[in-house]
XYZ file of C-alpha atoms in Angstrom:
424
model
C 89.857 121.781 86.342
C 91.072 121.343 89.938
C 88.884 121.503 93.025
C 90.788 119.912 95.931
C 88.246 120.751 98.703
C 85.055 120.275 96.679
C 83.069 117.722 98.726
C 80.098 115.792 97.351
C 77.701 113.536 99.231
C 76.058 111.506 96.461
C 76.328 110.426 92.843
C 73.144 112.381 92.082
C 74.941 115.507 93.249
C 77.822 114.730 90.894
C 75.342 114.381 88.018
C 73.750 117.719 88.931
C 77.156 119.387 88.810
C 78.837 117.701 85.883
C 76.157 116.018 83.800
C 75.549 112.380 82.913
C 77.060 109.884 82.298
C 80.129 110.146 84.529
C 83.083 107.960 85.294
C 84.057 108.505 88.918
C 87.473 107.307 90.115
C 88.683 107.224 93.714
C 92.470 107.554 93.963
C 92.495 106.155 97.483
C 91.029 102.863 96.249
C 93.624 102.617 93.477
C 96.453 103.120 95.968
C 94.890 100.547 98.315
C 94.804 98.009 95.474
C 98.446 98.692 94.666
C 99.451 98.226 98.296
C 97.449 94.990 98.557
C 99.107 93.658 95.412
C 102.577 94.566 96.644
C 101.897 92.828 99.950
C 100.961 89.646 98.081
C 104.167 89.561 95.997
C 107.735 88.697 96.990
C 109.727 91.607 98.331
C 111.557 93.472 95.584
C 109.152 92.515 92.795
C 108.687 95.362 90.316
C 105.046 96.107 89.490
C 104.173 97.535 86.083
C 100.840 99.305 85.672
C 99.243 98.337 82.344
C 97.941 101.577 80.895
C 95.499 99.720 78.627
C 93.240 99.206 81.637
C 92.836 102.937 82.268
C 95.301 105.534 80.954
C 94.016 108.492 83.003
C 97.200 110.357 84.032
C 95.975 111.226 87.544
C 95.258 107.577 88.332
C 98.628 106.561 86.907
C 100.382 109.272 88.925
C 98.766 108.019 92.142
C 99.992 104.498 91.371
C 103.485 105.787 90.522
C 104.087 107.706 93.747
C 104.877 106.215 97.142
C 107.817 105.402 99.380
C 109.315 102.614 97.319
C 105.884 101.212 96.510
C 105.260 103.014 93.242
C 104.482 101.256 89.997
C 106.370 101.403 86.741
C 104.521 101.769 83.434
C 103.678 99.259 80.706
C 102.412 100.900 77.515
C 101.518 99.835 73.976
C 100.982 103.031 71.987
C 102.129 106.605 71.587
C 98.856 107.706 73.205
C 99.712 105.707 76.304
C 103.251 107.077 76.068
C 101.852 110.615 76.279
C 99.717 109.628 79.272
C 102.707 108.048 81.035
C 104.835 111.143 80.479
C 101.982 113.338 81.743
C 101.791 111.140 84.850
C 105.476 111.769 85.553
C 106.954 108.352 84.814
C 110.695 108.210 84.227
C 111.159 106.885 80.663
C 113.595 104.338 82.067
C 110.697 102.926 84.129
C 108.518 102.374 81.057
C 108.183 99.072 79.200
C 106.903 99.369 75.617
C 104.992 96.270 74.500
C 102.737 95.080 71.690
C 102.946 92.902 68.567
C 102.411 95.651 65.993
C 104.891 98.391 66.838
C 105.576 100.655 63.863
C 108.844 102.378 63.082
C 107.232 105.726 63.902
C 106.083 104.452 67.291
C 109.500 103.076 68.147
C 111.111 106.347 67.061
C 108.778 108.315 69.332
C 109.451 106.008 72.259
C 113.221 106.200 71.845
C 113.106 109.976 71.447
C 111.149 110.155 74.714
C 113.947 108.233 76.440
C 112.436 104.754 76.580
C 115.037 102.031 76.313
C 113.110 98.892 77.263
C 110.899 97.016 74.815
C 109.119 93.684 74.827
C 109.499 92.159 71.374
C 107.280 89.471 69.879
C 108.975 88.305 66.687
C 112.179 88.508 64.678
C 110.761 91.353 62.611
C 109.689 93.206 65.741
C 113.175 92.918 67.243
C 114.743 93.962 63.950
C 112.510 97.051 63.705
C 113.389 98.125 67.237
C 117.081 97.508 66.581
C 117.235 99.368 63.272
C 115.406 102.345 64.758
C 117.647 102.416 67.835
C 120.784 102.089 65.679
C 119.652 105.040 63.569
C 119.402 107.078 66.779
C 122.856 105.903 67.886
C 121.537 104.036 70.907
C 120.875 100.513 72.144
C 117.482 99.161 73.148
C 117.157 96.605 75.925
C 114.726 93.980 74.677
C 112.728 91.342 76.489
C 111.773 88.346 74.402
C 108.077 87.704 74.868
C 107.642 83.954 75.093
C 104.537 82.098 73.952
C 105.000 78.994 76.072
C 103.544 75.640 75.188
C 100.732 74.440 77.415
C 99.191 76.278 80.332
C 98.934 76.142 84.080
C 95.217 77.043 84.173
C 92.342 76.269 81.862
C 90.039 79.140 82.829
C 90.023 82.902 82.193
C 91.325 84.734 79.124
C 94.220 82.794 77.583
C 97.166 84.724 76.172
C 99.537 81.847 75.392
C 99.755 78.131 74.680
C 98.345 78.234 71.146
C 99.059 79.825 67.782
C 99.157 83.546 68.510
C 100.322 86.986 67.401
C 101.833 87.313 70.877
C 105.390 86.234 71.494
C 107.953 83.790 70.150
C 106.812 80.180 70.216
C 109.040 78.800 72.942
C 110.120 75.745 70.939
C 111.540 77.940 68.147
C 113.826 80.050 70.318
C 116.888 77.766 70.483
C 117.197 77.834 66.689
C 116.459 81.570 66.474
C 118.882 82.740 69.140
C 121.962 83.218 66.900
C 119.944 85.492 64.618
C 118.360 87.364 67.526
C 121.723 87.992 69.161
C 123.154 89.364 65.910
C 120.626 92.176 65.424
C 122.435 95.446 65.964
C 120.896 98.179 68.083
C 119.525 95.660 70.570
C 120.591 93.885 73.711
C 118.676 90.821 74.862
C 117.941 91.743 78.459
C 115.331 89.269 79.592
C 112.021 87.533 79.059
C 108.381 88.551 79.126
C 105.681 85.946 79.675
C 101.999 86.786 79.994
C 99.619 83.908 79.555
C 96.526 84.611 81.671
C 94.095 87.425 82.434
C 91.648 87.542 85.342
C 92.432 84.241 87.066
C 89.456 82.346 88.436
C 90.949 82.006 91.914
C 94.240 82.075 93.799
C 94.915 78.404 93.107
C 94.593 79.007 89.361
C 96.823 82.072 89.595
C 99.551 80.196 91.467
C 99.321 77.320 89.005
C 99.777 79.680 86.087
C 102.761 81.427 87.666
C 104.341 78.048 88.367
C 103.952 77.110 84.714
C 105.264 80.512 83.588
C 108.397 80.428 85.734
C 109.094 76.826 84.762
C 108.742 77.759 81.086
C 111.129 80.689 81.547
C 113.710 78.381 83.124
C 113.402 75.990 80.190
C 114.028 78.828 77.743
C 117.070 79.885 79.752
C 118.424 76.338 79.766
C 117.863 75.719 76.053
C 119.034 79.106 74.771
C 121.634 80.284 77.273
C 119.728 83.545 77.771
C 120.198 84.564 81.401
C 117.481 87.169 82.014
C 118.324 90.371 83.811
C 114.602 91.126 83.976
C 111.998 88.384 84.186
C 108.473 89.728 83.640
C 106.105 86.915 84.630
C 102.953 88.816 83.685
C 99.792 89.043 85.749
C 96.377 87.467 85.845
C 95.249 89.169 89.055
C 91.469 89.273 89.198
C 88.905 91.948 89.937
C 85.115 92.027 89.588
C 83.907 93.734 86.443
C 80.833 95.980 86.157
C 78.923 94.241 88.931
C 78.993 94.224 92.737
C 81.846 92.293 94.309
C 85.097 92.634 96.219
C 88.604 92.544 94.841
C 90.417 89.422 96.109
C 93.369 89.552 98.466
C 95.949 86.842 97.757
C 97.147 85.560 101.119
C 99.187 82.611 99.858
C 100.676 84.011 96.663
C 103.875 85.482 98.104
C 105.058 82.269 99.704
C 104.150 80.208 96.649
C 106.023 82.526 94.289
C 109.085 82.574 96.526
C 109.223 78.773 96.516
C 108.823 78.572 92.733
C 111.477 81.220 92.101
C 113.899 79.644 94.585
C 113.584 76.395 92.666
C 114.195 77.783 89.191
C 115.989 81.158 89.600
C 117.889 80.934 92.912
C 119.574 84.296 92.395
C 116.322 86.281 92.274
C 116.505 87.351 95.930
C 119.683 89.278 95.087
C 118.155 90.741 91.937
C 119.450 88.235 89.400
C 117.054 88.266 87.732
C 114.905 91.208 88.722
C 111.372 89.798 88.885
C 108.448 91.846 87.620
C 104.680 91.483 87.417
C 102.156 93.616 85.611
C 98.567 94.488 86.310
C 95.836 96.771 85.087
C 92.497 95.232 86.086
C 93.472 94.556 89.711
C 95.044 97.962 90.287
C 92.215 100.132 88.998
C 89.134 97.932 88.593
C 87.423 98.775 91.860
C 88.503 102.412 91.995
C 85.952 103.412 89.358
C 82.215 103.443 88.878
C 79.968 104.579 86.065
C 77.170 106.910 87.085
C 74.402 107.274 84.525
C 70.759 108.248 84.193
C 67.635 106.334 83.205
C 66.221 108.020 80.108
C 63.296 105.668 79.452
C 61.589 102.504 80.655
C 59.924 100.406 77.972
C 57.809 97.251 77.884
C 57.967 95.098 74.752
C 56.264 91.708 74.314
C 56.716 90.708 77.886
C 60.191 92.170 78.179
C 61.214 95.205 80.211
C 63.966 97.522 79.004
C 65.767 100.092 81.133
C 67.292 102.577 78.701
C 70.306 104.458 80.027
C 72.234 107.444 78.685
C 75.345 105.216 78.670
C 75.802 102.334 76.237
C 78.615 100.437 74.583
C 79.996 103.771 73.378
C 80.638 104.533 77.048
C 81.070 101.229 78.813
C 83.024 98.195 77.626
C 82.050 98.233 73.974
C 83.958 94.993 73.454
C 81.602 93.504 76.021
C 78.522 94.652 74.146
C 79.786 92.986 70.998
C 80.285 89.741 72.887
C 84.053 89.944 72.626
C 86.752 89.626 75.266
C 84.650 90.813 78.188
C 81.364 89.164 79.184
C 78.036 90.956 79.284
C 77.472 91.006 83.036
C 76.469 94.420 84.317
C 74.922 94.856 87.740
C 73.821 97.857 89.795
C 74.919 98.579 93.345
C 73.139 101.877 93.857
C 70.502 104.243 92.555
C 68.919 107.526 93.488
C 65.469 108.759 92.582
C 65.000 111.717 90.306
C 63.665 113.584 93.361
C 67.048 113.183 95.064
C 66.154 110.432 97.548
C 68.429 107.393 97.749
C 67.069 103.976 96.849
C 67.086 101.366 99.584
C 68.207 97.876 98.483
C 66.634 96.405 101.607
C 63.094 97.648 100.904
C 63.068 97.802 97.101
C 61.351 95.228 94.954
C 63.814 93.908 92.397
C 62.915 92.264 89.109
C 64.610 91.258 85.864
C 65.088 93.666 82.969
C 67.465 94.385 80.112
C 69.875 97.261 80.641
C 70.462 98.949 77.295
C 72.113 102.096 76.026
C 70.867 104.916 73.797
C 72.469 103.812 70.523
C 70.538 102.842 67.421
C 71.889 99.302 67.242
C 70.562 96.095 68.813
C 74.105 95.419 69.992
C 73.867 98.218 72.571
C 73.112 95.870 75.455
C 74.789 96.143 78.845
C 72.990 93.193 80.387
C 70.032 90.868 79.922
C 67.794 89.771 82.782
C 69.611 92.088 85.180
C 68.048 92.410 88.620
C 66.936 96.033 89.000
C 64.655 98.020 91.311
C 61.533 99.817 90.092
C 63.395 102.438 88.067
C 61.887 105.524 86.435
C 63.155 108.094 83.914
C 65.478 110.541 85.613
C 66.732 108.089 88.242
C 70.507 107.987 88.695
C 72.084 104.507 88.754
C 75.592 103.339 89.546
C 77.498 100.514 87.873
C 80.390 99.455 90.147
C 83.876 98.134 89.442
C 84.208 100.087 86.192
C 87.703 101.469 86.729
C 89.335 99.029 84.280
C 88.289 98.409 80.689
C 85.314 100.720 81.027
C 85.650 103.754 78.817
C 89.018 102.473 77.587
C 87.352 99.400 76.051
C 84.397 101.307 74.620
C 83.292 102.351 71.135
C 83.782 106.023 71.950
C 83.482 107.310 68.393
C 80.368 105.325 67.494
C 77.503 107.668 66.504
C 79.559 110.670 67.528
C 78.083 110.956 71.016
C 80.161 112.965 73.514
C 82.513 111.068 75.776
C 81.514 110.925 79.446
C 83.249 113.199 81.885
C 85.774 111.648 84.222
C 85.709 112.751 87.855
C 88.779 112.151 90.021
C 88.179 111.960 93.754
C 90.037 111.322 96.995
C 87.399 109.908 99.260
C 84.511 112.393 99.112
C 86.578 115.244 97.672
C 86.563 116.059 93.970
C 90.106 116.562 92.679
C 89.371 117.215 89.007
C 86.814 116.851 86.250
C 87.691 116.444 82.576
C 86.384 115.097 79.294
C 88.257 113.416 76.468
C 87.602 115.350 73.275
C 87.719 113.785 69.823
C 88.264 115.916 66.724
C 87.557 114.453 63.286
C 89.547 116.120 60.522
C 88.270 116.005 56.974
C 90.640 116.539 54.052
């Protein structure tokens, strides 16, 4: 559904129109994040949007378009492939990643016109090569490198230990003759991604320094001169609680100095340098709007029960995995339509829980909340990344929330992901 000039003044009005819960995404905020990220990176750096953060095609399309500022696409499944195609990405601007690519997935990607893959093992490279050879084509492959050590000790680690991700860097010199011999492939570069959600700019710069140094060591020990050097991401954004997305004022200069030291030809495109981001690009463009269904006291504890739980919001968070349980509210509206005032409200601690029949359906413990009542509409901010995408959408068969796309205060579209279970 498309609305274009449909203006709304409050989240409660959105709930009245489209139901609850709702994911609301502002395209203008996504574009602002992209422009901020580009300004913090060296000129000419390619930026890949990681679809895993939020594969909504309209968000991806907004990030793709722009006068030379558009993102490319990084995907890891045929579902994300379909979303990227729907968003208008040129297949040649898509990077297919992931440690468990199947022959069928590689076939679909090649048939769609994708020619660039990140490969994580000998078997992965061989599968891509055999599939490309069968289609009478050549796939450009980046070797994902699992470097030894790390530049930062905080945040989510993606390298430096035993892992399903990437070639262990110390094994590559011995493996290179075999890798170069696999037909249907061309070794076109390196892919390193070792950190997610850096603690601060200093940590981010330290990690990039380690990453670029590790890439130079691989080049020197293997003779692989990368045409494309994907140094990953790690750009931070607040998650499910109030806060501002950081702006990295010193990153560009630091990266330029590191690249000049190790890859002096990068300014002329040899190699082409790339970064990737999901969380930073879309994290603060989205919010989850939901409704209080019940308020319950139990043995000295207070529970605010919402119509949105881990089936709707960061299910991996609710299970204590990958993402921390740390939900906060930045707005609410009374069931009578009046807006809550943070300045005059009395706030107290309570558990925010969802509607599911499992004790794991917890969005936050001891969360500071106002005096909420059934029917009140509440807003969870910074839910544009790893919100619904990281949720247990099929659990208990509850309907998926609607997703509302906006530009400022104008509704662009409203849609709902539908799941169909087929029984043999």
